[in-house]
XYZ file of C-alpha atoms in Angstrom:
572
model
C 7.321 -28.785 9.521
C 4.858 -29.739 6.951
C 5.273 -30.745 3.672
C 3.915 -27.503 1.799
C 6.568 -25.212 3.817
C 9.577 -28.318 3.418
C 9.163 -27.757 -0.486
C 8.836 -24.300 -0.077
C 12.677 -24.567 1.264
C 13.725 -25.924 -1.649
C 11.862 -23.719 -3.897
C 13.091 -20.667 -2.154
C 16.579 -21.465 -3.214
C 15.934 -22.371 -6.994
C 13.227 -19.531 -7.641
C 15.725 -16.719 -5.805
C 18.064 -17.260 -9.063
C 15.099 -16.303 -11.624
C 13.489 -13.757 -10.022
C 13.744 -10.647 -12.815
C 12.720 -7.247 -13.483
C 8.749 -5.778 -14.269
C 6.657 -8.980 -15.339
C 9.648 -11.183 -15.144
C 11.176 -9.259 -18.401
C 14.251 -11.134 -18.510
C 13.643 -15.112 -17.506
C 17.484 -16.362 -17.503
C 16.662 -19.917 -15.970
C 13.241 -21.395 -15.359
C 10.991 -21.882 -18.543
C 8.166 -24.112 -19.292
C 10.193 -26.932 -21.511
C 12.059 -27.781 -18.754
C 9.322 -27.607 -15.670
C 6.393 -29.026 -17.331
C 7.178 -32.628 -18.091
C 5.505 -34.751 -14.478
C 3.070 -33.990 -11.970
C 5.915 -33.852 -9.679
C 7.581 -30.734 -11.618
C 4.274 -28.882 -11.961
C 3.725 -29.138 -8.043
C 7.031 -27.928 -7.743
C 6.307 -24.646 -9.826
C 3.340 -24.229 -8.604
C 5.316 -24.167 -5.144
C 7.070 -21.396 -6.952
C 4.320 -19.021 -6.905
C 3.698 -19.478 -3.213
C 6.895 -18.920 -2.588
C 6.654 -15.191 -2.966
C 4.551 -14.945 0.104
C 7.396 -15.669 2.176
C 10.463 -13.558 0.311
C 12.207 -11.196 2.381
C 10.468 -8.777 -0.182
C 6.926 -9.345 1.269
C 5.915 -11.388 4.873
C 9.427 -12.748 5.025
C 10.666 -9.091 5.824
C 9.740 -6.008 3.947
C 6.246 -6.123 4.529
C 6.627 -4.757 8.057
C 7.961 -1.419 6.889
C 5.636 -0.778 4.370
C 2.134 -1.087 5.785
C 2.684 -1.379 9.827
C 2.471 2.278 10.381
C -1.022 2.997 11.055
C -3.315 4.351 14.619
C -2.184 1.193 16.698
C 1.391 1.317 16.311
C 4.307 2.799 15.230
C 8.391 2.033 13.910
C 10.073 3.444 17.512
C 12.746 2.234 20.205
C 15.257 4.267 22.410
C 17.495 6.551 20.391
C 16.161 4.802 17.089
C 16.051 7.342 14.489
C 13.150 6.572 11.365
C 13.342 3.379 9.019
C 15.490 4.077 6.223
C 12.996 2.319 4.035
C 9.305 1.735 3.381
C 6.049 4.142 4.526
C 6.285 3.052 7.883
C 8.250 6.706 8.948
C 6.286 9.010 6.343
C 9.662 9.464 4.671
C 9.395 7.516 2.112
C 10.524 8.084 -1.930
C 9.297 7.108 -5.522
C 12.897 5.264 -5.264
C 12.443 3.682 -2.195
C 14.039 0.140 -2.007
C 11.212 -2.253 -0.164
C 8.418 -0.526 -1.954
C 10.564 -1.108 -5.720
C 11.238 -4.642 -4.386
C 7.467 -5.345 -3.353
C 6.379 -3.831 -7.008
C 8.505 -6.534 -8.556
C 8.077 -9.402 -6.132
C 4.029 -9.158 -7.558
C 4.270 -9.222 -10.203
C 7.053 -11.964 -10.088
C 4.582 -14.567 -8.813
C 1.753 -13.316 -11.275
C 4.143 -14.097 -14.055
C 4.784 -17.019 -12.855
C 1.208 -17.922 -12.109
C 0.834 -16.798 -16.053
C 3.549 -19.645 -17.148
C 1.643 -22.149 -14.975
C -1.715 -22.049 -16.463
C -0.724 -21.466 -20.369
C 1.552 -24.814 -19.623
C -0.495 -27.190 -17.528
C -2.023 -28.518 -20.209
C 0.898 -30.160 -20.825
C 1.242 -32.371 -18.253
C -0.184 -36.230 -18.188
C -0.285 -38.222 -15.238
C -2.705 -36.289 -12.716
C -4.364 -38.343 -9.879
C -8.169 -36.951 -10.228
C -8.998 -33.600 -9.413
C -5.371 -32.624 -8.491
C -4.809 -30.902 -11.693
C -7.780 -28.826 -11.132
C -6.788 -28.466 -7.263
C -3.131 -26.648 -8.991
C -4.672 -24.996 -11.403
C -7.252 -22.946 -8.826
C -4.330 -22.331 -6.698
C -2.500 -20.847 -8.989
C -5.296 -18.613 -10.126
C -6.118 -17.262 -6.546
C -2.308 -16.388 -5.945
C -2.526 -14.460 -9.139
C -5.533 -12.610 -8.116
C -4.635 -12.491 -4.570
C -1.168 -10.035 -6.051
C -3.151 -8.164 -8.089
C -5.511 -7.693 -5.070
C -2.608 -6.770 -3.099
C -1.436 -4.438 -5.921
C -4.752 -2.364 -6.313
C -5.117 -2.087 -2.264
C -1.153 -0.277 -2.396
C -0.693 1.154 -5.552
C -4.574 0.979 -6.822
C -4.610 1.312 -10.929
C -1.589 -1.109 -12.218
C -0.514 -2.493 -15.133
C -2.613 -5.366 -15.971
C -1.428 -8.514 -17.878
C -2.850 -12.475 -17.950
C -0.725 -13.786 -20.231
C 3.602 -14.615 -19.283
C 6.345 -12.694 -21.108
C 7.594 -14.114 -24.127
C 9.743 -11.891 -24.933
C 12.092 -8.753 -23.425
C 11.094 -6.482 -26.194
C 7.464 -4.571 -26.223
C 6.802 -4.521 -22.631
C 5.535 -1.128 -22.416
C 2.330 -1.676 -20.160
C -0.207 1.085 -19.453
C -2.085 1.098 -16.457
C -5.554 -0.442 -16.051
C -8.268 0.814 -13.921
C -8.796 -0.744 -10.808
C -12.142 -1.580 -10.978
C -11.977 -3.878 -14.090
C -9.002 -5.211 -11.855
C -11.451 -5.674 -9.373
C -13.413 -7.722 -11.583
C -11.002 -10.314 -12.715
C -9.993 -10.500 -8.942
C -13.119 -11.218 -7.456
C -14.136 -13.701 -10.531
C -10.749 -15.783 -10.627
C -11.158 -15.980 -6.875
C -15.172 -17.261 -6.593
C -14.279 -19.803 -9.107
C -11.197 -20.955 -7.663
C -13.287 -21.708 -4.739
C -15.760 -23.553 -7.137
C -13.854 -25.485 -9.394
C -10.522 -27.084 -7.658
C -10.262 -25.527 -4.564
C -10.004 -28.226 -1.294
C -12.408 -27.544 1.817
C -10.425 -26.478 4.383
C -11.498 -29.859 6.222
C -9.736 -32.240 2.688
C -6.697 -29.861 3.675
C -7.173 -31.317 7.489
C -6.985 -27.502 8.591
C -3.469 -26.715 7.929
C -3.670 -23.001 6.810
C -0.163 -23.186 4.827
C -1.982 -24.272 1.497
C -5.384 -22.369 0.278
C -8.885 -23.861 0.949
C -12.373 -22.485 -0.140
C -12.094 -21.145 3.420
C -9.035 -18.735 2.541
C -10.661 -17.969 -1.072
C -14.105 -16.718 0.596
C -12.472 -15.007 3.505
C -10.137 -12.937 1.357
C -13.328 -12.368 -1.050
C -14.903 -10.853 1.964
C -11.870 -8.769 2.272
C -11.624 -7.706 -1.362
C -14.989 -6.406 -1.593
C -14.634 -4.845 1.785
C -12.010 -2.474 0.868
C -13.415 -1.870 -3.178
C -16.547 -0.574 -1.012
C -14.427 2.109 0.772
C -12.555 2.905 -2.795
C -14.838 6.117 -2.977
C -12.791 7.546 0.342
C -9.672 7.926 -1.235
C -10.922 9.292 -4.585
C -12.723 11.689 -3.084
C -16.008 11.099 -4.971
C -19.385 9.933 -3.523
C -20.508 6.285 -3.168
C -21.942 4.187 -5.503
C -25.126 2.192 -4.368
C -22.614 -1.310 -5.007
C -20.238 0.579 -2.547
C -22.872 1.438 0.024
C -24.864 -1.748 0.127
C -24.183 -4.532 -3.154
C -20.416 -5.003 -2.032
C -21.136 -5.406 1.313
C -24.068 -7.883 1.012
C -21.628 -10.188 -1.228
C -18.587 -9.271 1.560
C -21.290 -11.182 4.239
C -21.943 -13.980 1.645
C -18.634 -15.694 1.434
C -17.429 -15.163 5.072
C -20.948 -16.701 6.009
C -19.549 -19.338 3.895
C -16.718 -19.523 5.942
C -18.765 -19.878 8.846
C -20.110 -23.301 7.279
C -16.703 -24.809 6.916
C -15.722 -26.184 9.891
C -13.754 -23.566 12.264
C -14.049 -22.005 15.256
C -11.933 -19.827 17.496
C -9.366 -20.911 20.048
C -10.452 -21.270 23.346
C -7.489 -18.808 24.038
C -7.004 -16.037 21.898
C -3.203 -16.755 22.241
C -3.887 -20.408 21.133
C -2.755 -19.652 17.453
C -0.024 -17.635 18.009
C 1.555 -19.641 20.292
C 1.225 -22.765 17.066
C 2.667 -19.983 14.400
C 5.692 -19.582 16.825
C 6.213 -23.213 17.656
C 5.865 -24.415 14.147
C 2.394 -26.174 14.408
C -0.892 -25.394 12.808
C -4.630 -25.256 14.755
C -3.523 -27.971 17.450
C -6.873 -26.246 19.540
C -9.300 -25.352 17.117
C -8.873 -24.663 13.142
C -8.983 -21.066 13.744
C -6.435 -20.291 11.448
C -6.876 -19.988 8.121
C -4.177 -19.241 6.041
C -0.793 -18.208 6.591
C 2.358 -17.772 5.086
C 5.055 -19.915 6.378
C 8.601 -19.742 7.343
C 10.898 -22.818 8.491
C 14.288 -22.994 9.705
C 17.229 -21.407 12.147
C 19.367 -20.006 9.155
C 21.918 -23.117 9.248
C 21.285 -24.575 5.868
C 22.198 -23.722 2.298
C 18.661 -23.760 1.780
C 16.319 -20.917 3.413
C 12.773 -20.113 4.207
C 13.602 -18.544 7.768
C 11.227 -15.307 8.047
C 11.535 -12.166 10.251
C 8.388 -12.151 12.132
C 9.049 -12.420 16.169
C 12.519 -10.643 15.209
C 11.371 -6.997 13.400
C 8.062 -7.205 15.543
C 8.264 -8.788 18.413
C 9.803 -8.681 22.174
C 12.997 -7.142 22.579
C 15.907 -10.427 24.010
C 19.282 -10.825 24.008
C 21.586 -12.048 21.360
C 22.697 -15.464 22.871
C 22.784 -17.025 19.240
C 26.288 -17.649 19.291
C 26.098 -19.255 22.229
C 25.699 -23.222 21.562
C 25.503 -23.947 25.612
C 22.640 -21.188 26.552
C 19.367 -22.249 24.883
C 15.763 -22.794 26.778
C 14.269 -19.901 29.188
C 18.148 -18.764 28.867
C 17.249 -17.686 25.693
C 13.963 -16.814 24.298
C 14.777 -15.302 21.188
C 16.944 -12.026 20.000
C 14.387 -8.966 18.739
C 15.028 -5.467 17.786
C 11.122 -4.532 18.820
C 10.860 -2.757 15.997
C 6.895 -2.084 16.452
C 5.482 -0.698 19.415
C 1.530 0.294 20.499
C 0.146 3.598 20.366
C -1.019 5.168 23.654
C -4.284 5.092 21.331
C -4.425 0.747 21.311
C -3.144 1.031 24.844
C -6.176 2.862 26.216
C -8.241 0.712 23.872
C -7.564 -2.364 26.042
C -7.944 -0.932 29.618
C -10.994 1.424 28.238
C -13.023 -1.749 27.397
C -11.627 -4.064 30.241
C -9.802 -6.091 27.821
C -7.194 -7.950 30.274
C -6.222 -10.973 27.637
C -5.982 -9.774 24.319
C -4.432 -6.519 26.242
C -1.555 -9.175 27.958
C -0.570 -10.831 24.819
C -0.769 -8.175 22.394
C 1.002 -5.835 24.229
C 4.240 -6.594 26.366
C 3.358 -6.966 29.570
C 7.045 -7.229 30.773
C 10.744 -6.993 29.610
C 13.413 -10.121 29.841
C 16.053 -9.260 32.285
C 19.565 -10.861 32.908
C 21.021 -10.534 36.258
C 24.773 -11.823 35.024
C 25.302 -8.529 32.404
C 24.582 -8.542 29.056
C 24.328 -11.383 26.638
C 24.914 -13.696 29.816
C 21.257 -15.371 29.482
C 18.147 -14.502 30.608
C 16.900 -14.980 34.495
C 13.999 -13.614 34.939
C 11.002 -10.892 33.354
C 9.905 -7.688 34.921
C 6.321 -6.715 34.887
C 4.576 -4.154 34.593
C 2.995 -2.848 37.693
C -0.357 -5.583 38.325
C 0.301 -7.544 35.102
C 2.594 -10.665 36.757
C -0.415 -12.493 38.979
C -2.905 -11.539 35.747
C -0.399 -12.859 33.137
C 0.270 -16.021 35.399
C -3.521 -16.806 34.920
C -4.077 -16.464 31.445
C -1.163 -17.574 29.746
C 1.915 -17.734 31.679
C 1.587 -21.634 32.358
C 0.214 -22.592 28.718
C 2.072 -25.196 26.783
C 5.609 -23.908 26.290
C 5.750 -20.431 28.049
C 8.933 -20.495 29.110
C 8.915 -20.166 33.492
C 11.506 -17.886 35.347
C 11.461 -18.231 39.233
C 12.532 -14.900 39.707
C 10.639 -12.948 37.828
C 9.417 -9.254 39.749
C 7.207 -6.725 38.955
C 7.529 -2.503 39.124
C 6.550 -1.127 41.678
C 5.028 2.065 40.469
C 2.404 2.114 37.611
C 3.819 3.054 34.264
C 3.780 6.191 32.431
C 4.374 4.961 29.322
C 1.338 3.706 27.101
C 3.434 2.954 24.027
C 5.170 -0.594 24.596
C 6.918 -3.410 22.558
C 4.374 -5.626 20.357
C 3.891 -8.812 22.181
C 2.000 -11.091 19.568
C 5.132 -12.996 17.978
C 7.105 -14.714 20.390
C 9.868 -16.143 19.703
C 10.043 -18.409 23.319
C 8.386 -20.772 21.183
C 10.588 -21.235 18.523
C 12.841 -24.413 18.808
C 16.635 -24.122 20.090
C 19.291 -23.549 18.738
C 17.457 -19.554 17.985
C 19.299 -17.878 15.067
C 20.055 -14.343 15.249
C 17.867 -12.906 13.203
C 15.797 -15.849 11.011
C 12.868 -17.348 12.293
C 10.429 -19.742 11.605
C 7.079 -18.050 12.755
C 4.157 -17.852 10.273
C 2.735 -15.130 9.532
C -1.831 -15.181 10.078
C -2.735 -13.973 6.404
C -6.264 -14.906 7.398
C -7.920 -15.672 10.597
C -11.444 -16.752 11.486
C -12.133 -14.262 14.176
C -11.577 -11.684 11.349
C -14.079 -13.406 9.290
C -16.523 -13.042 11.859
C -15.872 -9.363 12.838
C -15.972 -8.665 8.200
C -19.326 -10.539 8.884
C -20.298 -8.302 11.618
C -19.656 -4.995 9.350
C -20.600 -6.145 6.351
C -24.123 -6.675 8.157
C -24.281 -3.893 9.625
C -24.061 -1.660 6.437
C -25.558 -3.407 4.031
C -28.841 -3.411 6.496
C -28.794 -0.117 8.173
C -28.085 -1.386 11.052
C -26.803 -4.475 13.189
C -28.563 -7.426 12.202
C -28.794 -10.712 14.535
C -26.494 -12.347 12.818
C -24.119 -9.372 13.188
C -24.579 -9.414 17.024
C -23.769 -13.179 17.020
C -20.363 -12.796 15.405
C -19.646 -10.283 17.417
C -20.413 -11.942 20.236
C -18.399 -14.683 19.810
C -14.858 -12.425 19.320
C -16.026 -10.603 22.862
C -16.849 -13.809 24.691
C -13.686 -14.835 23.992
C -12.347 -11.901 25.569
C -13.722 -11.577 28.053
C -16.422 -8.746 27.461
C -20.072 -8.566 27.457
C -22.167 -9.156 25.247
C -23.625 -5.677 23.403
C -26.705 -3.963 24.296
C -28.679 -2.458 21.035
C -27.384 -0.233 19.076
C -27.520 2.023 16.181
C -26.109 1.683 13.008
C -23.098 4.192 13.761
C -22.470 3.224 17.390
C -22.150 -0.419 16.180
C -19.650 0.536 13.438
C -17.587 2.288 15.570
C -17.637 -0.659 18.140
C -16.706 -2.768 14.674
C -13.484 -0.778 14.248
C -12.233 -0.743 17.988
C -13.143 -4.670 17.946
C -10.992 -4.828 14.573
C -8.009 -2.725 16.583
C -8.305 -4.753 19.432
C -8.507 -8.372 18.131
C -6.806 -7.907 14.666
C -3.509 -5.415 15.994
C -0.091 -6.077 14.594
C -1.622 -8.480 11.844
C -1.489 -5.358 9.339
C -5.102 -5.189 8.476
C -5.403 -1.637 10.050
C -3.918 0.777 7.566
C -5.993 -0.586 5.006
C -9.228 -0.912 7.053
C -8.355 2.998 7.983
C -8.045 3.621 3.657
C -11.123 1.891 2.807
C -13.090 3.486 6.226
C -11.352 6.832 4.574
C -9.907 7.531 8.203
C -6.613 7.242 7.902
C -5.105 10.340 7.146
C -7.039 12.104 9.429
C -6.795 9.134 12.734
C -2.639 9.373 12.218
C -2.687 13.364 12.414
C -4.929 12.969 15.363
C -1.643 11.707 17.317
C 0.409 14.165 16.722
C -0.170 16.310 18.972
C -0.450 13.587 21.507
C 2.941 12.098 20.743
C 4.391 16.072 20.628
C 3.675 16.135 24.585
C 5.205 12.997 25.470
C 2.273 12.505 27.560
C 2.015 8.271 28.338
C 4.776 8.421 25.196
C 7.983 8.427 25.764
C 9.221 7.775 22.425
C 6.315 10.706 20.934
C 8.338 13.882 20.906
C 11.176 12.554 19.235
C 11.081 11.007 15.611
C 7.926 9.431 15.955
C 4.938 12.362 16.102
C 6.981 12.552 12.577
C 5.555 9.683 11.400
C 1.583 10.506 11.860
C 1.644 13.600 10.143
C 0.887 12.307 6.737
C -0.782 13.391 3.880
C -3.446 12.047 1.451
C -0.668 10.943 -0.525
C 0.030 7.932 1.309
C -3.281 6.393 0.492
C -1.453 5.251 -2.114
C 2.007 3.775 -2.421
C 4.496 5.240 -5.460
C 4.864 3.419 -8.668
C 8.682 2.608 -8.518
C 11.007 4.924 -10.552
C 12.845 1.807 -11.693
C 9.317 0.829 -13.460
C 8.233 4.031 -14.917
C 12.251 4.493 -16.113
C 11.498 1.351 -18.381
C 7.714 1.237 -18.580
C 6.818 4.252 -20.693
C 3.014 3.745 -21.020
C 3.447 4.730 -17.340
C 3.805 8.481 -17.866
C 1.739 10.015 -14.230
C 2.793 8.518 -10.628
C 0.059 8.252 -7.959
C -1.166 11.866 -6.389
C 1.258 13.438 -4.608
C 4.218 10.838 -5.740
């Protein structure tokens, strides 16, 4: 563990105890006289505001249910009946629990951003340039929430200054486009005026670099460009060429910084799960990190390789059965679509098909809960697995392991990207300690690729050259020449097949204005049962959406205390 996520533990613990309602409207224990006084205590709040990434209210947990359900996969499992919470089952409520408690965790950390940067000032003692380092981190978290609030919930209220008081806090709603503004500004100079290179940092994606403040740039003026889709107006000439010209200029920048991609493109996912960061190449660029088996009073365990992930045994209780015995308890939560499925074999995509996908299911030949002997395979898969990844550093080895016999029927299967074989014994239950990618650099290249692409009419060299590299990796050839259209469409199945389970896709579908009408394309499809076994039951339920889910609901608990708040988002 490094020492970012370590303090992060500790934070975790003293942060869960002030965490309040809208803007922080009733601070009971943390306030500046107290937490401003050394360096030491201003790193440690300024841990504070990281430490929202990884609450149980956003990557630590909740985040699953609220933006996984898109064309690529789906909430499912045998006899599982819809989520109970989040948008994940199109069947969620203005009341609904993850998306009040993802509202609130926001603007938590922007508050607490807020209280950073009016007390900084305070503090004596700085090394040089680490004051400036804190106070650019602190400003990209805060735009990075409000970033995250306009892509959900898109106007919000808007506030840079903390609450002082619990009185008064009626907030209207600001527009999202001067939201937009302060976003993209607070993040460019961030990356100019404190931010470390990604190579000061030595690579390790846990704390933010210029690298993670021009790739999520990139990202940010991706999505404003598609904001015309889901208002239902026509583009601007920024959102058909201006915002995609400056999306290209900072992930070129990017491109200058010193990564690459994994010769693998399980490299960093294997690191996330076994607790290490870009031991093969500094593809990674920012993630949010989790630490721990759940055994100390302190926690930052998350729930990634446990909500989405391969379905194991629960052997946690079991001191004596760790190792291959073991490889992790998972509800598989997420599985494909036949739609990602067909993806894969369509374009001859063998690796990133074998890892994203499960190619097998852990078996125990003693009865359940006994420990695991050996995987089946899919029909084909165990010889092709074996070559890729199935000796690489860690994969746990079964001697026994078989394979089906007849080719399967069913195109919708457990998400394999987040395994938990790689975590360390003893496993807990249900806590891990897999990061979560935020940002990687093969999704810098493929922004690059469609940012290109759009803002020149057409696929540029440079756009063929990123793409290139994602492919090689692959596998796949290299493109002939296209047209503008075919090569955006190749952009979005390159997206689906590279960037799957790292929930990017719902809002790439929003800002590509797709994704109401891709999810209702699968209903019908999942009605038959036809390569989906799960389709006719719940699940065709949860494609049939309406344009209301472009947005998420503004919490009743907010708009019960908030009164400038008087209209939810259409349809809420």
């Amino acid at each position: 563990m490094k020492a970012l996520k370590i303090t992060i533990i500790a934070l975790l613990a003293g942060f869960s105890m002030v965490s309040c309602d809208f803007l922080d409207k009733e601070p009971t224990k943390l306030t500046p006289e107290n937490y401003f006084n050394t360096p030491a205590e201003a790193n440690s709040f300024l841990t504070g505001i990281y430490a929202i990434l990884s609450q149980p209210t956003f990557y630590g947990g909740d985040y699953m249910y609220l933006v996984a359900g898109d064309d690529l996969s789906h909430y499912g499992g045998s006899g599982r009946g819809p989520a109970s919470t989040g948008l994940i089952c199109n069947n969620a409520t203005t009341s609904d629990n993850a998306v009040t408690a993802f509202w609130y965790a926001l603007y938590s950390g922007i508050n607490r951003a807020n209280m950073f940067l009016e007390n900084i000032d305070k503090v004596n003692g700085f090394d040089a340039g680490v004051k400036e380092q804190y106070i650019a981190e602190a400003r990209f978290l805060r735009a990075f929430y409000y970033f995250n609030l306009v892509e959900c919930w898109g106007d919000v209220p808007f506030k840079t200054v903390s609450t002082q008081s619990v009185t008064n806090l009626n907030i209207p709603r600001t527009d999202k486009q001067e939201i937009y503004d302060f976003i993209i500004s607070e993040m460019a100079d961030a990356a100019e005026t404190g931010l470390k290179s990604a190579s000061d940092l030595a690579y390790k994606p846990g704390r933010i670099s210029q690298s993670t403040a021009w790739g999520i740039l990139a990202r940010v003026y991706l999505f404003r460009a598609g904001e015309h889709y889901r208002e239902g107006r026509n583009a601007t000439q920024a959102e058909k060429k201006d915002y995609f010209e400056r999306a290209s200029f900072y992930a070129q920048k990017v491109m200058t910084a010193g990564h690459k991609l994994a010769a693998n493109y399980w490299d960093p996912f294997i690191d996330m799960c076994s607790d290490k960061y870009n031991t093969t190449a500094n593809e990674s660029i920012w993630e949010a990190e989790f630490a721990g088996n759940n055994t100390s009073d302190t926690q930052a365990e998350g729930r990634i390789g446990n909500i989405i992930g391969l379905a194991g045994p629960d052997l946690s209780s079991k001191s004596d059965v760790t190792g291959a015995k073991d490889p992790g308890y998972g509800y598989a939560f997420i599985y494909s679509t036949p739609k990602l499925y067909n993806l894969y074999v369509n374009n001859g995509d063998t690796k990133r098909f074998n890892w994203s996908i499960a190619p097998f299911e852990y078996k125990e030949a003693g009865g359940k809960n006994t420990g695991v002997t050996h995987r089946e395979f899919e029909q084909g898969k165990l010889a092709e697995v074996m070559s890729q990844y199935g000796q690489q550093r860690g994969t746990y080895q079964y001697a026994d392991d078989t394979e089906k016999t007849t080719a399967t029927k069913n195109f919708s299967r457990m998400c394999g990207k987040y395994r938990r074989e790689y975590e360390a014994d003893k496993k807990d239950k249900n806590y891990t300690s897999i990061n979560f990618p935020i940002l990687r650099y093969a999704d810098v290249l493929l922004m690059i690729a469609e940012a290109e692409n759009e803002a020149n009419n057409g696929p540029t060299t440079l756009a063929y050259q990123c793409m290139k590299e994602v492919r090689e990796r692959a596998g796949l050839n290299e493109l002939p020449d296209m047209t503008q259209e075919e090569f955006r469409q190749t952009v979005k199945d390159e997206r689906a097949m590279e960037l799957c389970f790292e929930y990017t896709r719902r809002f790439d579908l929003i800002r590509w204005g797709e994704y109401v009408k891709n999810m209702r394309a699968l209903v019908t499809e999942a009605q038959s049962g036809n390569n989906w076994t799960q389709g006719p039951t719940n699940v065709y339920t949860y494609f049939n959406i309406s344009s209301t889910y472009n947005y998420f609901p503004i919490p009743d608990a907010e708009m019960s205390v908030n009164k400038d708040i008087t209209q939810n988002n259409p349809g809420w």
